[in-house]
CSV table of N, CA and C in Angstrom, one decimal:
chain,number,residue,atom,x,y,z
A,2,MET,N,-35.2,-56.4,22.1
A,2,MET,CA,-34.0,-56.5,23.0
A,2,MET,C,-34.4,-56.1,24.4
A,3,SER,N,-33.8,-56.7,25.4
A,3,SER,CA,-34.1,-56.4,26.7
A,3,SER,C,-33.5,-55.0,27.2
A,4,ALA,N,-34.0,-54.5,28.3
A,4,ALA,CA,-33.5,-53.2,28.8
A,4,ALA,C,-32.1,-53.3,29.2
A,5,ALA,N,-31.6,-54.5,29.7
A,5,ALA,CA,-30.2,-54.6,30.1
A,5,ALA,C,-29.3,-54.6,28.8
A,6,GLY,N,-29.8,-55.3,27.7
A,6,GLY,CA,-29.1,-55.3,26.5
A,6,GLY,C,-28.9,-53.9,25.9
A,7,GLN,N,-30.0,-53.1,26.0
A,7,GLN,CA,-30.0,-51.7,25.4
A,7,GLN,C,-29.0,-50.9,26.2
A,8,GLN,N,-29.0,-51.0,27.5
A,8,GLN,CA,-28.1,-50.3,28.4
A,8,GLN,C,-26.7,-50.6,28.1
A,9,GLY,N,-26.4,-51.9,27.8
A,9,GLY,CA,-25.0,-52.3,27.5
A,9,GLY,C,-24.6,-51.7,26.2
A,10,MET,N,-25.5,-51.6,25.2
A,10,MET,CA,-25.2,-51.0,23.9
A,10,MET,C,-24.9,-49.5,24.1
A,11,ARG,N,-25.7,-48.8,25.0
A,11,ARG,CA,-25.5,-47.4,25.2
A,11,ARG,C,-24.1,-47.2,25.9
A,12,LEU,N,-23.7,-48.0,26.8
A,12,LEU,CA,-22.4,-47.9,27.4
A,12,LEU,C,-21.2,-48.2,26.5
A,13,SER,N,-21.4,-49.1,25.6
A,13,SER,CA,-20.3,-49.5,24.7
A,13,SER,C,-20.0,-48.5,23.7
A,14,ARG,N,-21.0,-47.7,23.3
A,14,ARG,CA,-20.7,-46.6,22.3
A,14,ARG,C,-19.8,-45.6,22.8
A,15,PRO,N,-20.0,-45.0,24.0
A,15,PRO,CA,-19.0,-44.0,24.5
A,15,PRO,C,-17.6,-44.6,24.7
A,16,LEU,N,-17.6,-45.9,25.2
A,16,LEU,CA,-16.3,-46.5,25.4
A,16,LEU,C,-15.5,-46.7,24.0
A,17,ARG,N,-16.3,-47.1,23.0
A,17,ARG,CA,-15.7,-47.2,21.7
A,17,ARG,C,-15.2,-45.9,21.2
A,18,GLY,N,-16.0,-44.8,21.4
A,18,GLY,CA,-15.6,-43.5,20.9
A,18,GLY,C,-14.4,-43.0,21.7
A,19,ALA,N,-14.3,-43.3,23.0
A,19,ALA,CA,-13.1,-42.9,23.8
A,19,ALA,C,-11.9,-43.7,23.3
A,20,GLY,N,-12.1,-44.9,22.9
A,20,GLY,CA,-11.0,-45.7,22.4
A,20,GLY,C,-10.4,-45.1,21.1
A,21,VAL,N,-11.3,-44.7,20.2
A,21,VAL,CA,-10.9,-44.1,18.9
A,21,VAL,C,-10.1,-42.8,19.2
A,22,VAL,N,-10.7,-42.0,20.1
A,22,VAL,CA,-10.0,-40.7,20.4
A,22,VAL,C,-8.6,-41.0,21.0
A,23,LEU,N,-8.5,-42.0,21.9
A,23,LEU,CA,-7.2,-42.3,22.5
A,23,LEU,C,-6.2,-42.8,21.5
A,24,LEU,N,-6.7,-43.7,20.6
A,24,LEU,CA,-5.8,-44.2,19.5
A,24,LEU,C,-5.3,-43.0,18.6
A,25,ALA,N,-6.2,-42.1,18.3
A,25,ALA,CA,-5.9,-40.9,17.4
A,25,ALA,C,-4.8,-40.1,18.1
A,26,LEU,N,-5.0,-39.9,19.4
A,26,LEU,CA,-4.0,-39.1,20.2
A,26,LEU,C,-2.6,-39.7,20.2
A,27,ILE,N,-2.6,-41.1,20.4
A,27,ILE,CA,-1.4,-41.8,20.4
A,27,ILE,C,-0.7,-41.7,19.0
A,28,CYS,N,-1.4,-41.8,18.0
A,28,CYS,CA,-0.9,-41.7,16.6
A,28,CYS,C,-0.3,-40.3,16.4
A,29,VAL,N,-1.1,-39.3,16.8
A,29,VAL,CA,-0.6,-37.9,16.6
A,29,VAL,C,0.6,-37.6,17.4
A,30,GLY,N,0.7,-38.1,18.6
A,30,GLY,CA,1.8,-37.9,19.5
A,30,GLY,C,3.0,-38.6,18.9
A,31,GLY,N,2.9,-39.8,18.4
A,31,GLY,CA,4.0,-40.6,17.8
A,31,GLY,C,4.4,-40.0,16.5
A,32,CYS,N,3.5,-39.4,15.8
A,32,CYS,CA,3.9,-38.9,14.4
A,32,CYS,C,4.4,-37.5,14.5
A,33,ALA,N,4.3,-36.8,15.7
A,33,ALA,CA,4.6,-35.4,15.8
A,33,ALA,C,6.1,-35.2,16.0
A,34,ARG,N,6.9,-36.2,15.8
A,34,ARG,CA,8.3,-36.0,16.0
A,34,ARG,C,8.9,-35.0,15.0
A,35,SER,N,9.8,-34.2,15.4
A,35,SER,CA,10.3,-33.2,14.5
A,35,SER,C,11.5,-33.8,13.7
A,36,ASP,N,12.1,-34.8,14.2
A,36,ASP,CA,13.3,-35.4,13.6
A,36,ASP,C,12.8,-36.6,12.7
A,37,ASP,N,13.7,-37.1,11.9
A,37,ASP,CA,13.5,-38.2,11.0
A,37,ASP,C,13.9,-39.5,11.7
A,38,PRO,N,13.0,-40.4,12.1
A,38,PRO,CA,13.4,-41.6,12.9
A,38,PRO,C,14.3,-42.5,12.0
A,39,THR,N,14.4,-42.3,10.7
A,39,THR,CA,15.2,-43.2,9.9
A,39,THR,C,16.6,-42.6,9.6
A,40,ALA,N,16.8,-41.5,10.2
A,40,ALA,CA,18.1,-40.8,10.0
A,40,ALA,C,19.0,-41.0,11.2
A,41,PRO,N,20.3,-41.2,11.0
A,41,PRO,CA,21.3,-41.3,12.1
A,41,PRO,C,21.3,-40.0,12.9
A,42,GLN,N,21.7,-40.0,14.1
A,42,GLN,CA,21.7,-38.9,15.0
A,42,GLN,C,23.2,-38.3,14.9
A,43,PRO,N,23.3,-37.1,14.4
A,43,PRO,CA,24.6,-36.5,14.1
A,43,PRO,C,25.6,-36.5,15.3
A,44,LYS,N,25.1,-36.2,16.4
A,44,LYS,CA,26.0,-36.1,17.6
A,44,LYS,C,26.5,-37.5,17.9
A,45,LYS,N,25.7,-38.5,17.8
A,45,LYS,CA,26.2,-39.9,18.0
A,45,LYS,C,27.1,-40.3,16.9
A,46,VAL,N,26.9,-39.9,15.7
A,46,VAL,CA,27.8,-40.2,14.6
A,46,VAL,C,29.2,-39.6,14.9
A,47,TYR,N,29.2,-38.3,15.3
A,47,TYR,CA,30.4,-37.6,15.7
A,47,TYR,C,31.1,-38.3,16.8
A,48,LYS,N,30.4,-38.7,17.9
A,48,LYS,CA,31.1,-39.3,19.0
A,48,LYS,C,31.7,-40.6,18.7
A,49,ASP,N,31.0,-41.4,17.8
A,49,ASP,CA,31.6,-42.6,17.3
A,49,ASP,C,32.8,-42.4,16.4
A,50,ALA,N,32.9,-41.3,15.8
A,50,ALA,CA,34.0,-41.0,14.8
A,50,ALA,C,35.2,-40.4,15.3
A,51,PHE,N,35.1,-39.6,16.4
A,51,PHE,CA,36.2,-38.8,16.8
A,51,PHE,C,36.4,-38.9,18.4
A,52,GLU,N,37.6,-38.8,18.8
A,52,GLU,CA,38.0,-38.8,20.2
A,52,GLU,C,37.8,-37.4,20.7
A,53,THR,N,38.0,-36.4,19.9
A,53,THR,CA,37.9,-35.0,20.3
A,53,THR,C,36.5,-34.7,20.7
A,54,PRO,N,36.3,-33.9,21.8
A,54,PRO,CA,35.0,-33.6,22.3
A,54,PRO,C,34.2,-32.8,21.3
A,55,LEU,N,32.9,-33.0,21.3
A,55,LEU,CA,31.9,-32.4,20.4
A,55,LEU,C,32.0,-30.9,20.4
A,56,ALA,N,32.4,-30.3,21.6
A,56,ALA,CA,32.5,-28.9,21.7
A,56,ALA,C,33.5,-28.3,20.8
A,57,ALA,N,34.4,-29.1,20.2
A,57,ALA,CA,35.5,-28.6,19.4
A,57,ALA,C,35.1,-28.5,17.9
A,58,VAL,N,33.8,-28.6,17.6
A,58,VAL,CA,33.4,-28.7,16.2
A,58,VAL,C,31.9,-28.1,16.1
A,59,GLU,N,31.7,-27.6,14.9
A,59,GLU,CA,30.3,-27.2,14.5
A,59,GLU,C,29.9,-28.2,13.4
A,60,ILE,N,28.7,-28.9,13.6
A,60,ILE,CA,28.2,-29.7,12.6
A,60,ILE,C,27.4,-28.9,11.7
A,61,GLU,N,27.9,-28.6,10.5
A,61,GLU,CA,27.2,-27.7,9.5
A,61,GLU,C,26.1,-28.4,8.8
A,62,ALA,N,26.3,-29.7,8.5
A,62,ALA,CA,25.3,-30.5,7.7
A,62,ALA,C,25.5,-32.0,8.0
A,63,ASP,N,24.4,-32.7,7.9
A,63,ASP,CA,24.5,-34.1,8.1
A,63,ASP,C,23.4,-34.8,7.3
A,64,GLY,N,23.5,-36.2,7.2
A,64,GLY,CA,22.5,-36.9,6.5
A,64,GLY,C,22.8,-38.4,6.6
A,65,GLY,N,22.0,-39.2,6.0
A,65,GLY,CA,22.2,-40.6,5.9
A,65,GLY,C,20.9,-41.3,6.2
A,66,THR,N,21.0,-42.6,6.4
A,66,THR,CA,19.9,-43.5,6.7
A,66,THR,C,20.3,-44.7,7.6
A,67,ILE,N,19.3,-45.2,8.3
A,67,ILE,CA,19.6,-46.4,9.1
A,67,ILE,C,18.6,-47.5,8.6
A,68,VAL,N,18.0,-47.3,7.4
A,68,VAL,CA,17.0,-48.2,6.9
A,68,VAL,C,17.7,-49.1,5.9
A,69,GLY,N,17.7,-50.4,6.2
A,69,GLY,CA,18.4,-51.4,5.3
A,69,GLY,C,19.9,-51.5,5.5
A,70,ALA,N,20.5,-50.4,5.9
A,70,ALA,CA,21.9,-50.3,6.1
A,70,ALA,C,22.2,-49.1,7.0
A,71,TYR,N,23.4,-48.9,7.4
A,71,TYR,CA,23.8,-47.8,8.1
A,71,TYR,C,24.7,-46.9,7.2
A,72,ASP,N,24.3,-45.7,6.9
A,72,ASP,CA,25.1,-44.9,6.1
A,72,ASP,C,24.9,-43.4,6.6
A,73,ALA,N,26.0,-42.8,7.2
A,73,ALA,CA,25.8,-41.5,7.7
A,73,ALA,C,27.0,-40.6,7.3
A,74,TRP,N,26.7,-39.3,7.2
A,74,TRP,CA,27.8,-38.4,6.8
A,74,TRP,C,27.6,-37.1,7.6
A,75,LEU,N,28.8,-36.4,7.8
A,75,LEU,CA,28.8,-35.1,8.5
A,75,LEU,C,29.7,-34.1,7.7
A,76,ARG,N,29.3,-32.9,7.8
A,76,ARG,CA,30.1,-31.8,7.3
A,76,ARG,C,30.5,-31.0,8.5
A,77,LEU,N,31.8,-30.9,8.9
A,77,LEU,CA,32.2,-30.3,10.1
A,77,LEU,C,33.1,-29.1,9.9
A,78,THR,N,33.0,-28.1,10.8
A,78,THR,CA,33.9,-27.0,10.9
A,78,THR,C,34.5,-27.1,12.3
A,79,PRO,N,35.7,-27.6,12.4
A,79,PRO,CA,36.4,-27.7,13.7
A,79,PRO,C,37.0,-26.4,14.1
A,80,ASN,N,37.1,-26.2,15.4
A,80,ASN,CA,37.8,-25.0,15.9
A,80,ASN,C,39.1,-25.4,16.5
A,81,ARG,N,39.5,-26.7,16.3
A,81,ARG,CA,40.9,-27.2,16.7
A,81,ARG,C,41.1,-28.5,15.9
A,82,ASP,N,42.2,-29.1,16.0
A,82,ASP,CA,42.5,-30.3,15.4
A,82,ASP,C,41.6,-31.4,16.0
A,83,LEU,N,41.1,-32.3,15.1
A,83,LEU,CA,40.3,-33.4,15.5
A,83,LEU,C,41.1,-34.7,15.5
A,84,THR,N,40.9,-35.6,16.4
A,84,THR,CA,41.5,-36.9,16.4
A,84,THR,C,40.5,-37.9,16.1
A,85,PRO,N,40.5,-38.5,14.9
A,85,PRO,CA,39.5,-39.6,14.6
A,85,PRO,C,39.9,-40.9,15.4
A,86,ARG,N,38.8,-41.6,15.7
A,86,ARG,CA,39.1,-43.0,16.2
A,86,ARG,C,39.7,-43.8,15.1
A,87,PHE,N,40.6,-44.7,15.5
A,87,PHE,CA,41.3,-45.5,14.6
A,87,PHE,C,42.2,-44.7,13.6
A,88,ALA,N,42.7,-43.6,14.1
A,88,ALA,CA,43.5,-42.6,13.3
A,88,ALA,C,44.7,-43.3,12.6
A,89,ASP,N,45.4,-44.2,13.2
A,89,ASP,CA,46.5,-44.9,12.6
A,89,ASP,C,46.1,-45.9,11.5
A,90,ALA,N,44.8,-46.3,11.5
A,90,ALA,CA,44.4,-47.3,10.5
A,90,ALA,C,43.9,-46.6,9.2
A,91,TYR,N,43.7,-45.3,9.2
A,91,TYR,CA,43.2,-44.6,7.9
A,91,TYR,C,44.4,-44.6,6.9
A,92,ARG,N,44.0,-44.9,5.7
A,92,ARG,CA,45.0,-44.9,4.6
A,92,ARG,C,44.5,-43.9,3.5
A,93,PRO,N,45.5,-43.3,2.8
A,93,PRO,CA,45.1,-42.4,1.6
A,93,PRO,C,44.3,-43.2,0.6
A,94,VAL,N,43.3,-42.5,0.0
A,94,VAL,CA,42.5,-43.1,-1.0
A,94,VAL,C,42.2,-42.1,-2.1
A,95,ASP,N,41.9,-42.6,-3.3
A,95,ASP,CA,41.5,-41.7,-4.4
A,95,ASP,C,40.3,-40.9,-4.1
A,96,CYS,N,40.3,-39.6,-4.3
A,96,CYS,CA,39.3,-38.7,-3.9
A,96,CYS,C,38.1,-38.7,-4.9
A,97,ALA,N,38.2,-39.3,-6.1
A,97,ALA,CA,37.1,-39.3,-7.1
A,97,ALA,C,35.8,-39.9,-6.6
A,98,PRO,N,35.8,-41.1,-6.0
A,98,PRO,CA,34.6,-41.7,-5.5
A,98,PRO,C,34.1,-40.9,-4.3
A,99,VAL,N,35.0,-40.5,-3.5
A,99,VAL,CA,34.6,-39.7,-2.3
A,99,VAL,C,33.9,-38.4,-2.7
A,100,ARG,N,34.5,-37.7,-3.7
A,100,ARG,CA,34.0,-36.4,-4.1
A,100,ARG,C,32.6,-36.7,-4.8
A,101,ALA,N,32.4,-37.7,-5.6
A,101,ALA,CA,31.1,-38.0,-6.2
A,101,ALA,C,30.1,-38.3,-5.1
A,102,TYR,N,30.4,-39.0,-4.1
A,102,TYR,CA,29.5,-39.3,-3.0
A,102,TYR,C,29.0,-38.0,-2.3
A,103,PHE,N,30.0,-37.2,-1.9
A,103,PHE,CA,29.7,-36.0,-1.1
A,103,PHE,C,29.1,-34.9,-2.0
A,104,ASP,N,29.5,-34.8,-3.3
A,104,ASP,CA,28.8,-33.8,-4.2
A,104,ASP,C,27.3,-34.1,-4.2
A,105,ALA,N,26.9,-35.4,-4.4
A,105,ALA,CA,25.5,-35.7,-4.4
A,105,ALA,C,24.8,-35.4,-3.1
A,106,LYS,N,25.4,-35.8,-2.0
A,106,LYS,CA,24.7,-35.5,-0.7
A,106,LYS,C,24.7,-34.1,-0.4
A,107,LEU,N,25.7,-33.3,-0.6
A,107,LEU,CA,25.7,-31.9,-0.2
A,107,LEU,C,24.8,-31.1,-1.1
A,108,ALA,N,24.7,-31.5,-2.4
A,108,ALA,CA,23.8,-30.8,-3.3
A,108,ALA,C,22.4,-30.7,-2.8
A,109,LEU,N,21.9,-31.7,-2.1
A,109,LEU,CA,20.6,-31.8,-1.5
A,109,LEU,C,20.4,-30.7,-0.5
A,110,ASP,N,21.5,-30.2,0.2
A,110,ASP,CA,21.4,-29.1,1.1
A,110,ASP,C,21.8,-27.8,0.5
A,111,GLY,N,22.1,-27.8,-0.8
A,111,GLY,CA,22.5,-26.6,-1.4
A,111,GLY,C,24.0,-26.3,-1.1
A,112,LEU,N,24.7,-27.3,-0.8
A,112,LEU,CA,26.2,-27.1,-0.5
A,112,LEU,C,27.0,-27.9,-1.5
A,113,ALA,N,28.3,-27.7,-1.4
A,113,ALA,CA,29.2,-28.4,-2.3
A,113,ALA,C,30.6,-28.5,-1.7
A,114,LEU,N,31.4,-29.5,-2.1
A,114,LEU,CA,32.8,-29.6,-1.7
A,114,LEU,C,33.5,-28.4,-2.4
A,115,ALA,N,34.5,-27.9,-1.7
A,115,ALA,CA,35.4,-26.9,-2.3
A,115,ALA,C,36.1,-27.5,-3.5
A,116,SER,N,36.4,-26.7,-4.4
A,116,SER,CA,37.1,-27.1,-5.6
A,116,SER,C,38.6,-27.2,-5.4
A,117,SER,N,39.1,-26.9,-4.2
A,117,SER,CA,40.5,-27.0,-3.8
A,117,SER,C,41.0,-28.4,-3.7
A,118,THR,N,42.2,-28.6,-3.5
A,118,THR,CA,42.8,-29.9,-3.3
A,118,THR,C,42.3,-30.5,-2.0
A,119,LEU,N,41.8,-31.7,-2.1
A,119,LEU,CA,41.3,-32.4,-0.9
A,119,LEU,C,42.2,-33.5,-0.5
A,120,SER,N,42.2,-33.8,0.8
A,120,SER,CA,43.0,-34.9,1.3
A,120,SER,C,41.9,-36.0,1.7
A,121,CYS,N,42.0,-37.1,1.1
A,121,CYS,CA,41.0,-38.2,1.4
A,121,CYS,C,41.7,-39.4,2.0
A,122,ARG,N,41.1,-39.9,3.1
A,122,ARG,CA,41.6,-41.1,3.7
A,122,ARG,C,40.4,-42.1,4.0
A,123,GLU,N,40.7,-43.3,4.1
A,123,GLU,CA,39.7,-44.4,4.3
A,123,GLU,C,40.2,-45.4,5.4
A,124,TYR,N,39.2,-45.8,6.1
A,124,TYR,CA,39.4,-46.9,7.1
A,124,TYR,C,38.4,-48.0,6.8
A,125,ARG,N,38.9,-49.2,6.8
A,125,ARG,CA,38.0,-50.4,6.6
A,125,ARG,C,38.4,-51.4,7.7
A,126,ASN,N,37.3,-52.0,8.3
A,126,ASN,CA,37.6,-53.0,9.3
A,126,ASN,C,37.3,-54.3,8.7
A,127,THR,N,38.4,-55.0,8.3
A,127,THR,CA,38.3,-56.3,7.6
A,127,THR,C,37.9,-57.4,8.5
A,128,ASP,N,37.9,-57.2,9.8
A,128,ASP,CA,37.5,-58.3,10.7
A,128,ASP,C,36.0,-58.4,10.7
A,129,LEU,N,35.2,-57.4,10.3
A,129,LEU,CA,33.8,-57.5,10.3
A,129,LEU,C,33.3,-58.3,9.1
A,130,PRO,N,32.2,-59.1,9.2
A,130,PRO,CA,31.8,-60.0,8.1
A,130,PRO,C,30.8,-59.3,7.1
A,131,PHE,N,30.9,-57.9,7.0
A,131,PHE,CA,30.1,-57.2,6.1
A,131,PHE,C,30.8,-56.0,5.6
A,132,GLU,N,30.3,-55.4,4.5
A,132,GLU,CA,30.9,-54.2,3.9
A,132,GLU,C,30.8,-53.1,4.8
A,133,ASN,N,32.0,-52.4,5.1
A,133,ASN,CA,32.0,-51.3,6.0
A,133,ASN,C,33.1,-50.4,5.7
A,134,GLY,N,33.1,-49.1,6.2
A,134,GLY,CA,34.2,-48.2,6.0
A,134,GLY,C,33.9,-46.9,6.6
A,135,ARG,N,34.9,-46.0,6.6
A,135,ARG,CA,34.9,-44.7,7.0
A,135,ARG,C,35.7,-43.8,6.1
A,136,TRP,N,35.2,-42.7,5.7
A,136,TRP,CA,36.0,-41.7,5.0
A,136,TRP,C,36.2,-40.4,5.8
A,137,LEU,N,37.4,-39.9,5.6
A,137,LEU,CA,37.7,-38.6,6.2
A,137,LEU,C,38.2,-37.7,5.0
A,138,VAL,N,37.6,-36.6,4.8
A,138,VAL,CA,37.9,-35.7,3.7
A,138,VAL,C,38.3,-34.4,4.3
A,139,GLU,N,39.5,-34.0,4.2
A,139,GLU,CA,40.0,-32.7,4.7
A,139,GLU,C,40.1,-31.7,3.6
A,140,ASP,N,39.6,-30.5,3.8
A,140,ASP,CA,39.7,-29.4,2.8
A,140,ASP,C,40.6,-28.3,3.5
A,141,PRO,N,41.9,-28.3,3.2
A,141,PRO,CA,42.8,-27.3,3.9
A,141,PRO,C,42.4,-25.9,3.6
A,142,ALA,N,41.8,-25.6,2.4
A,142,ALA,CA,41.5,-24.2,2.1
A,142,ALA,C,40.4,-23.6,3.0
A,143,SER,N,39.4,-24.4,3.3
A,143,SER,CA,38.2,-23.9,4.1
A,143,SER,C,38.3,-24.4,5.6
A,144,GLY,N,39.2,-25.4,5.8
A,144,GLY,CA,39.3,-25.9,7.2
A,144,GLY,C,38.2,-26.9,7.5
A,145,ARG,N,37.3,-27.2,6.6
A,145,ARG,CA,36.2,-28.1,6.8
A,145,ARG,C,36.7,-29.6,6.7
A,146,LEU,N,35.9,-30.4,7.4
A,146,LEU,CA,36.2,-31.8,7.3
A,146,LEU,C,34.9,-32.5,7.0
A,147,HIS,N,34.9,-33.5,6.1
A,147,HIS,CA,33.7,-34.3,5.8
A,147,HIS,C,34.0,-35.7,6.2
A,148,TYR,N,33.0,-36.3,6.8
A,148,TYR,CA,33.1,-37.7,7.4
A,148,TYR,C,32.0,-38.5,6.9
A,149,ARG,N,32.3,-39.8,6.6
A,149,ARG,CA,31.2,-40.8,6.2
A,149,ARG,C,31.5,-42.1,6.9
A,150,VAL,N,30.5,-42.8,7.4
A,150,VAL,CA,30.6,-44.1,7.9
A,150,VAL,C,29.5,-44.9,7.2
A,151,TRP,N,29.8,-46.2,6.9
A,151,TRP,CA,28.8,-47.1,6.3
A,151,TRP,C,29.0,-48.5,6.8
A,152,LYS,N,27.9,-49.2,6.9
A,152,LYS,CA,27.9,-50.6,7.2
A,152,LYS,C,26.7,-51.2,6.5
A,153,PHE,N,27.1,-52.0,5.5
A,153,PHE,CA,26.1,-52.7,4.7
A,153,PHE,C,26.1,-54.2,4.9
A,154,ARG,N,25.0,-54.8,5.3
A,154,ARG,CA,25.0,-56.2,5.6
A,154,ARG,C,24.6,-57.0,4.3
């Protein structure tokens, strides 16, 4: 091999090594997120759900996914009455399926719905060409409110 060829080989090794190090740093930086990129953002879920400012509530727990569908839920402790978006369009609904959904989700966080009488309401946008809805679950005994929104295509 010629001297020029050997010098080119010597220069390419450090560049290749630097490229590997740079790629590793990018991967570590991208993977070092503390949040779950597949989970909905609770503050955005709240702002989409309620007209009342976020300062009027404490988000106690949240969950859901944006992978394959959009399904998000919140457990809220309001410090005043909350006004949901589309308030007039919510209708009373049987609490059994609502309770089953929230019992399963809250159990993952070591929480549960109160055993008191719940008030459950549902909103569905029938103009959308896919399965969607919103639930509001009020627990008058604790003052908590549970909210769920889903959009399945």
